[in-house]
Tab-separated table of C-alpha atoms and ligand atoms in Angstrom:
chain	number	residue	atom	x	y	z
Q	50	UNK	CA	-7.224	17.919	-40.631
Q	51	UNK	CA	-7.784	15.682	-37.178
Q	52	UNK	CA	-5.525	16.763	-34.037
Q	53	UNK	CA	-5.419	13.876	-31.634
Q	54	UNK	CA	-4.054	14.427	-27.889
Q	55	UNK	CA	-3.750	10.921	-26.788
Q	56	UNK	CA	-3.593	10.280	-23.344
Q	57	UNK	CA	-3.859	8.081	-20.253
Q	58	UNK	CA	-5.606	10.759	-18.785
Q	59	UNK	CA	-5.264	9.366	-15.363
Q	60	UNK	CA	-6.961	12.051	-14.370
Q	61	UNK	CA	-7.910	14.791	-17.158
Q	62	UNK	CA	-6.289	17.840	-15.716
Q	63	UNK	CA	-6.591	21.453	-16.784
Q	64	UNK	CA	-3.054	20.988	-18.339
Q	65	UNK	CA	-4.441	18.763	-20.960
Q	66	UNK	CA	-7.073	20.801	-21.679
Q	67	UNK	CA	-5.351	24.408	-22.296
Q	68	UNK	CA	-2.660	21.954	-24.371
Q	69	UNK	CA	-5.777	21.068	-26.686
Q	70	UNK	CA	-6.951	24.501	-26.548
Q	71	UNK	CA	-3.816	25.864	-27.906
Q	72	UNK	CA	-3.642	23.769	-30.858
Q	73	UNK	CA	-6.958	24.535	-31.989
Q	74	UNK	CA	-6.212	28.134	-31.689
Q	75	UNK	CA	-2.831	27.941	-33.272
Q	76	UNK	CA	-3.510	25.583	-36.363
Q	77	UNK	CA	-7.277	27.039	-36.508
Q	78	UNK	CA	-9.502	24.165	-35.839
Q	79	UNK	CA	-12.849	23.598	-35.324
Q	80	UNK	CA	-11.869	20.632	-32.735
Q	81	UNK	CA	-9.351	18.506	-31.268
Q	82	UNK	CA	-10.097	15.476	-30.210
Q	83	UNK	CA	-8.746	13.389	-27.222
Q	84	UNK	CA	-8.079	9.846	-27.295
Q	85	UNK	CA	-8.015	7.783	-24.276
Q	86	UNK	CA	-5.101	5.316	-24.278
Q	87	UNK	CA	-7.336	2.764	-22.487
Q	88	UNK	CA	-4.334	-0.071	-21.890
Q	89	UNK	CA	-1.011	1.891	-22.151
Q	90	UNK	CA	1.289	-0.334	-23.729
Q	91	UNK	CA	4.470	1.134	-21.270
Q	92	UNK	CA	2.895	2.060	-17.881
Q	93	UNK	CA	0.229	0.891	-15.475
Q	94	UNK	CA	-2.599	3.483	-14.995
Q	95	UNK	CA	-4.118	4.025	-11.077
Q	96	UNK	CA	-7.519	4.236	-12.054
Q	97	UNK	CA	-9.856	2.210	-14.542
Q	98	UNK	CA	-10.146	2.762	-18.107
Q	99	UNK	CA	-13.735	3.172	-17.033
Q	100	UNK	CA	-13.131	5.873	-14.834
Q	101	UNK	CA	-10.741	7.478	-16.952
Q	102	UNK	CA	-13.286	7.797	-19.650
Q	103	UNK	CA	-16.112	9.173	-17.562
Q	104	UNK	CA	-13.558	11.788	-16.391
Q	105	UNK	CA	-12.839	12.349	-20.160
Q	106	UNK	CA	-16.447	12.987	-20.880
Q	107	UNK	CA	-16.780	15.176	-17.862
Q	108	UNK	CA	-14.405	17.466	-18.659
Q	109	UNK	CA	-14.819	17.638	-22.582
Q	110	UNK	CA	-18.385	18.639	-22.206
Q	111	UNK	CA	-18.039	22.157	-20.807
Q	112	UNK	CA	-15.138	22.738	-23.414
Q	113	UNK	CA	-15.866	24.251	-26.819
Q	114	UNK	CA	-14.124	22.274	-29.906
Q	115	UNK	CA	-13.074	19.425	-27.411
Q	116	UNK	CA	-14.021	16.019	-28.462
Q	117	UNK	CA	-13.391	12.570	-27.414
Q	118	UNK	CA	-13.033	9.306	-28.541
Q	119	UNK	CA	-13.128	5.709	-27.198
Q	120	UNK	CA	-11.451	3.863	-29.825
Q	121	UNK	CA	-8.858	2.751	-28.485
Q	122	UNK	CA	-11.144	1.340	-25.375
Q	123	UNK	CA	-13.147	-0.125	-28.148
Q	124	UNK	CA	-10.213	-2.353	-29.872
Q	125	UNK	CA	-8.905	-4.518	-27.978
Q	126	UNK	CA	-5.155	-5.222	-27.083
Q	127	UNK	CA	-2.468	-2.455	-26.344
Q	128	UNK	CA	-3.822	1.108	-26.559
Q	129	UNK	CA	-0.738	1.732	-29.897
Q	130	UNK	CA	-0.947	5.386	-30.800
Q	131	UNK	CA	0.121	4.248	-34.310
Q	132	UNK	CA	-3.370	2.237	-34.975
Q	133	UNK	CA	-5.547	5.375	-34.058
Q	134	UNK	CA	-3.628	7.292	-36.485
Q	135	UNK	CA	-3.717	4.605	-39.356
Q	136	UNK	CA	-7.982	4.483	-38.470
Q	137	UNK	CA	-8.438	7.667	-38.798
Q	138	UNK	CA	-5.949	8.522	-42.057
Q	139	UNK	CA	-8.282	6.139	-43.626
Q	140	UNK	CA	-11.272	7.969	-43.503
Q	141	UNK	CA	-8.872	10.377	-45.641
Q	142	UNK	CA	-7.799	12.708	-43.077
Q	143	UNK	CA	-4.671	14.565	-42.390
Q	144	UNK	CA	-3.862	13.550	-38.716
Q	145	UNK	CA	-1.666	15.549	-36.435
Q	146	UNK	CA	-0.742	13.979	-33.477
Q	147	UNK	CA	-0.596	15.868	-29.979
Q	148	UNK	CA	2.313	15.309	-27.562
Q	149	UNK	CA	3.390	17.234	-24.711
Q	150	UNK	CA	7.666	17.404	-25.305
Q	151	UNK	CA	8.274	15.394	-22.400
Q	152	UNK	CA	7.003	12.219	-24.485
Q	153	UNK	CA	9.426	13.113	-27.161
Q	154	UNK	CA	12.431	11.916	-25.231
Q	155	UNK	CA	10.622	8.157	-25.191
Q	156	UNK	CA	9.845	8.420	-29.110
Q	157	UNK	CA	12.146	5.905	-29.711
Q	158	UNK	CA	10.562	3.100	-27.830
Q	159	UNK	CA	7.274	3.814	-29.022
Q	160	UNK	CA	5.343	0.911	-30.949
Q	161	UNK	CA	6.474	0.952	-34.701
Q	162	UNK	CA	7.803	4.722	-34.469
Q	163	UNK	CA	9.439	4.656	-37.370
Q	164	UNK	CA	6.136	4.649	-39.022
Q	165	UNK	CA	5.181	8.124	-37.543
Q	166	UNK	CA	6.831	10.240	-39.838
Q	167	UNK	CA	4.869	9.006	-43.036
Q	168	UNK	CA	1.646	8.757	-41.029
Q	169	UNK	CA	0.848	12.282	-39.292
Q	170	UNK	CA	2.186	15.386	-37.994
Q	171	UNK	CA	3.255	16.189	-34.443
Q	172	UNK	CA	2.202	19.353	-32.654
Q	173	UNK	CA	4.104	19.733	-29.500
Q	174	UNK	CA	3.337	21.115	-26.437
Q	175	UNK	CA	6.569	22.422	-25.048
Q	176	UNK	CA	5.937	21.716	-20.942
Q	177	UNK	CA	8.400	23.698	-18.225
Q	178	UNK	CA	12.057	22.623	-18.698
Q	179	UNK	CA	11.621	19.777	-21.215
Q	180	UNK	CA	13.512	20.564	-24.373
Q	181	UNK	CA	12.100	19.761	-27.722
Q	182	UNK	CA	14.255	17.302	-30.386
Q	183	UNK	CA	12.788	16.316	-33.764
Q	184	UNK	CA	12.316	12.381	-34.185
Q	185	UNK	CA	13.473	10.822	-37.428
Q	186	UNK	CA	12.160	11.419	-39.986
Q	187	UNK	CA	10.333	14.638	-38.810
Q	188	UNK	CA	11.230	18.199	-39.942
Q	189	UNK	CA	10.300	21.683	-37.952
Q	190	UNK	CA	8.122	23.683	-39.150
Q	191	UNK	CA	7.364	27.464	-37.722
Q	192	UNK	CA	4.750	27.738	-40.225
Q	193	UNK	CA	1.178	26.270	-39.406
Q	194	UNK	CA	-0.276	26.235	-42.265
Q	195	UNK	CA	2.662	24.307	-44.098
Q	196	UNK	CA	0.073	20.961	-41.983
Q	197	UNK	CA	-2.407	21.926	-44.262
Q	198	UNK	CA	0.164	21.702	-47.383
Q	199	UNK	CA	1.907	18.521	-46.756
Q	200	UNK	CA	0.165	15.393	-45.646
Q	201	UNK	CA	2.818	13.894	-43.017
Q	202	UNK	CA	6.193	14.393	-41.661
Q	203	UNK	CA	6.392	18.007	-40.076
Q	204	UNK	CA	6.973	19.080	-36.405
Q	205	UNK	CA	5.349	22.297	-34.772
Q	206	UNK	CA	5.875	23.337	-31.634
Q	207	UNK	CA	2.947	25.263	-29.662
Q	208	UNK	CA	3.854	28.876	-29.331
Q	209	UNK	CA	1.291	28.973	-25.808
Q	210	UNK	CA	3.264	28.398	-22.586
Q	211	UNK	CA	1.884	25.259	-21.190
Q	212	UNK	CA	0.632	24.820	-17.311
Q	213	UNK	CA	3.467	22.668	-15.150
Q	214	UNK	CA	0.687	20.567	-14.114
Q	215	UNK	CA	1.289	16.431	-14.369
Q	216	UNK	CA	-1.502	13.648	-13.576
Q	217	UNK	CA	0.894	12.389	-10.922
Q	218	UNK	CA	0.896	15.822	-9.210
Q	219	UNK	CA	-2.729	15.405	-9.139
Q	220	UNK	CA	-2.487	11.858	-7.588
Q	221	UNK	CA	-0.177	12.350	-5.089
Q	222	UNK	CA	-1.691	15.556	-3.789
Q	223	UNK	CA	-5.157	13.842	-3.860
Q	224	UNK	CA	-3.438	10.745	-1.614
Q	225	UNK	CA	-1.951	13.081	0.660
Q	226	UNK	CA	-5.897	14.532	1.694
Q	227	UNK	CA	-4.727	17.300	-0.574
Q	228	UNK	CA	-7.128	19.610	-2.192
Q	229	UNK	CA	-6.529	19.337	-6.084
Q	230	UNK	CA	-9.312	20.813	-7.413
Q	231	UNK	CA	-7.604	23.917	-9.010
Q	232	UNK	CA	-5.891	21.465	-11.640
Q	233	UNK	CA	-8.905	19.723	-12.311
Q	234	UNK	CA	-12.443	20.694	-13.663
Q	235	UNK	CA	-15.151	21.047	-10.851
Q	236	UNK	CA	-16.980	17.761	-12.774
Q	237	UNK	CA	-13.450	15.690	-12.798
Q	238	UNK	CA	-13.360	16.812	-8.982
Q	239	UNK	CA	-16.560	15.986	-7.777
Q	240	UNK	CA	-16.562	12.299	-9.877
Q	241	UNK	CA	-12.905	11.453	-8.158
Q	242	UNK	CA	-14.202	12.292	-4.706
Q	243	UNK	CA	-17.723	10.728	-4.628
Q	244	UNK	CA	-16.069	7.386	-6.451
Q	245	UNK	CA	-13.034	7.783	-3.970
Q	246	UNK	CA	-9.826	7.887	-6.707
Q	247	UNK	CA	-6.775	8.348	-5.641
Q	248	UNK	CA	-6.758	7.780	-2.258
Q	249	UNK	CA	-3.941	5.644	-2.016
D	512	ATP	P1	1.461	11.356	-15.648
D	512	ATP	O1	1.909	12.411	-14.679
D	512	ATP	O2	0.579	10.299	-15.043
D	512	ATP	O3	2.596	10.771	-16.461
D	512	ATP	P2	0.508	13.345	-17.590
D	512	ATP	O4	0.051	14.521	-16.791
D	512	ATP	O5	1.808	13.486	-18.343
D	512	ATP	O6	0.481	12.037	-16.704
D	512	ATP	P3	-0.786	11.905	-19.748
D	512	ATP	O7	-2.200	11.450	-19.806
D	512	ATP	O8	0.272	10.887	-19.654
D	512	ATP	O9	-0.678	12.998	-18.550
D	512	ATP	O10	-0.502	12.899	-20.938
D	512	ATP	C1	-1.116	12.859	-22.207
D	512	ATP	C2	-0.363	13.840	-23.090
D	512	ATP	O11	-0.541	15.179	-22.591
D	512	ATP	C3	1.149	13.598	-23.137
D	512	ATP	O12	1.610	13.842	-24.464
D	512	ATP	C4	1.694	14.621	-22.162
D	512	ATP	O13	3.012	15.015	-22.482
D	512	ATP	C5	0.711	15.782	-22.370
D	512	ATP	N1	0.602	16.627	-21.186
D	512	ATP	C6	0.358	16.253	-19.920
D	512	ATP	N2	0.329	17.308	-19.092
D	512	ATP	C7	0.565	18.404	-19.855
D	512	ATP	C8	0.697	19.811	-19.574
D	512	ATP	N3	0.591	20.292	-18.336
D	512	ATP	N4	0.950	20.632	-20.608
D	512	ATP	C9	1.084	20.123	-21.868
D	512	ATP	N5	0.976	18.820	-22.200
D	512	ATP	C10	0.738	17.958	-21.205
């Protein structure tokens, strides 16, 4: 079983990372693996997908069971979360995708969405005051290891209380002079102020 956190990771914050964390603990994984969404298909991103991807890197490497993966910077056209899935169900795997419940609320407008639900799982990671709806097609599950049982189609919602941390807190803290590093890793830090990110 493959659990994907896409994101545009503009920057990798320590939010993402105890969201990944979580999953791995609560569906027992070896690894989750982050995907960058290198040209999101429904918002601009402030820094490259370069940067964005050495930032990935950087903070993946001091994490145990945290992988990542540049294949959506590797195809070209819009970064849609519905191709990763489809390349790596191929290679036989059961995917569960990662999505923090805020990004629930768009579903709808998401590329081909209706395809989800025979395609992969969702694990959701319930952020501060977002409530969490099922998307059609999808059906709650409390029970983790029902993933394991069925190959698509079933919602569950991380049981870890997530960190009310956003990318665009990071940002506008970091173009206010603002000292961000306690949402950030110390290697994310140091590569956004020696390359000057954020700034404004
Ligand atoms: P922005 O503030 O720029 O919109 P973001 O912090 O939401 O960014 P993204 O890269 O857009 O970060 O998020 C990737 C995924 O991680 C999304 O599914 C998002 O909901 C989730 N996520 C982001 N921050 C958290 C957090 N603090 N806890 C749990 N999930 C999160």
């Amino acid at each position: 079983m493959r659990a994907i956190l896409g994101g545009t990771f503009d920057p990798v914050h320590v939010g993402h990372l105890h969201g990944a964390q979580a999953v791995r603990r609560e569906l027992g994984l070896d690894s989750v693996t982050l995907v960058l969404s290198a040209r999101p298909p429904h918002r601009s991103a402030a820094a490259t997908a370069e940067d964005r991807w050495r930032m990935l890197q950087l903070a993946a490497s001091d994490q145990a069971g945290i992988e990542t993966s540049d294949v959506e910077l590797r195809r070209g056209g819009p970064s849609y979360s519905i191709d990763t899935i489809r390349a790596f169900r191929s290679g036989g795997e059961t995917v569960v995708w990662i999505l923090g419940s805020d990004g629930l609320d768009a579903f709808r407008t998401w590329h081909e969405y209706e395809a989800f639900a025979t395609a992969c799982h969702l694990a959701v990671l319930v952020r501060p005051a977002v409530a969490v709806t099922a998307p059609p097609g999808f059906r709650e599950t409390g029970e983790a290891a029902a993933l394991s049982r069925h190959d698509t189609g079933l919602l569950f919602r991380m049981r870890a209380p997530m960190l009310d941390v956003s990318a665009t807190r990071v940002r506008t803290s970091i173009a206010r002079g603002g000292d961000a590093s306690g949402l950030l890793t110390p290697a994310v830090w140091n590569y956004i102020r020696d390359r000057g990110l954020y700034r404004g």
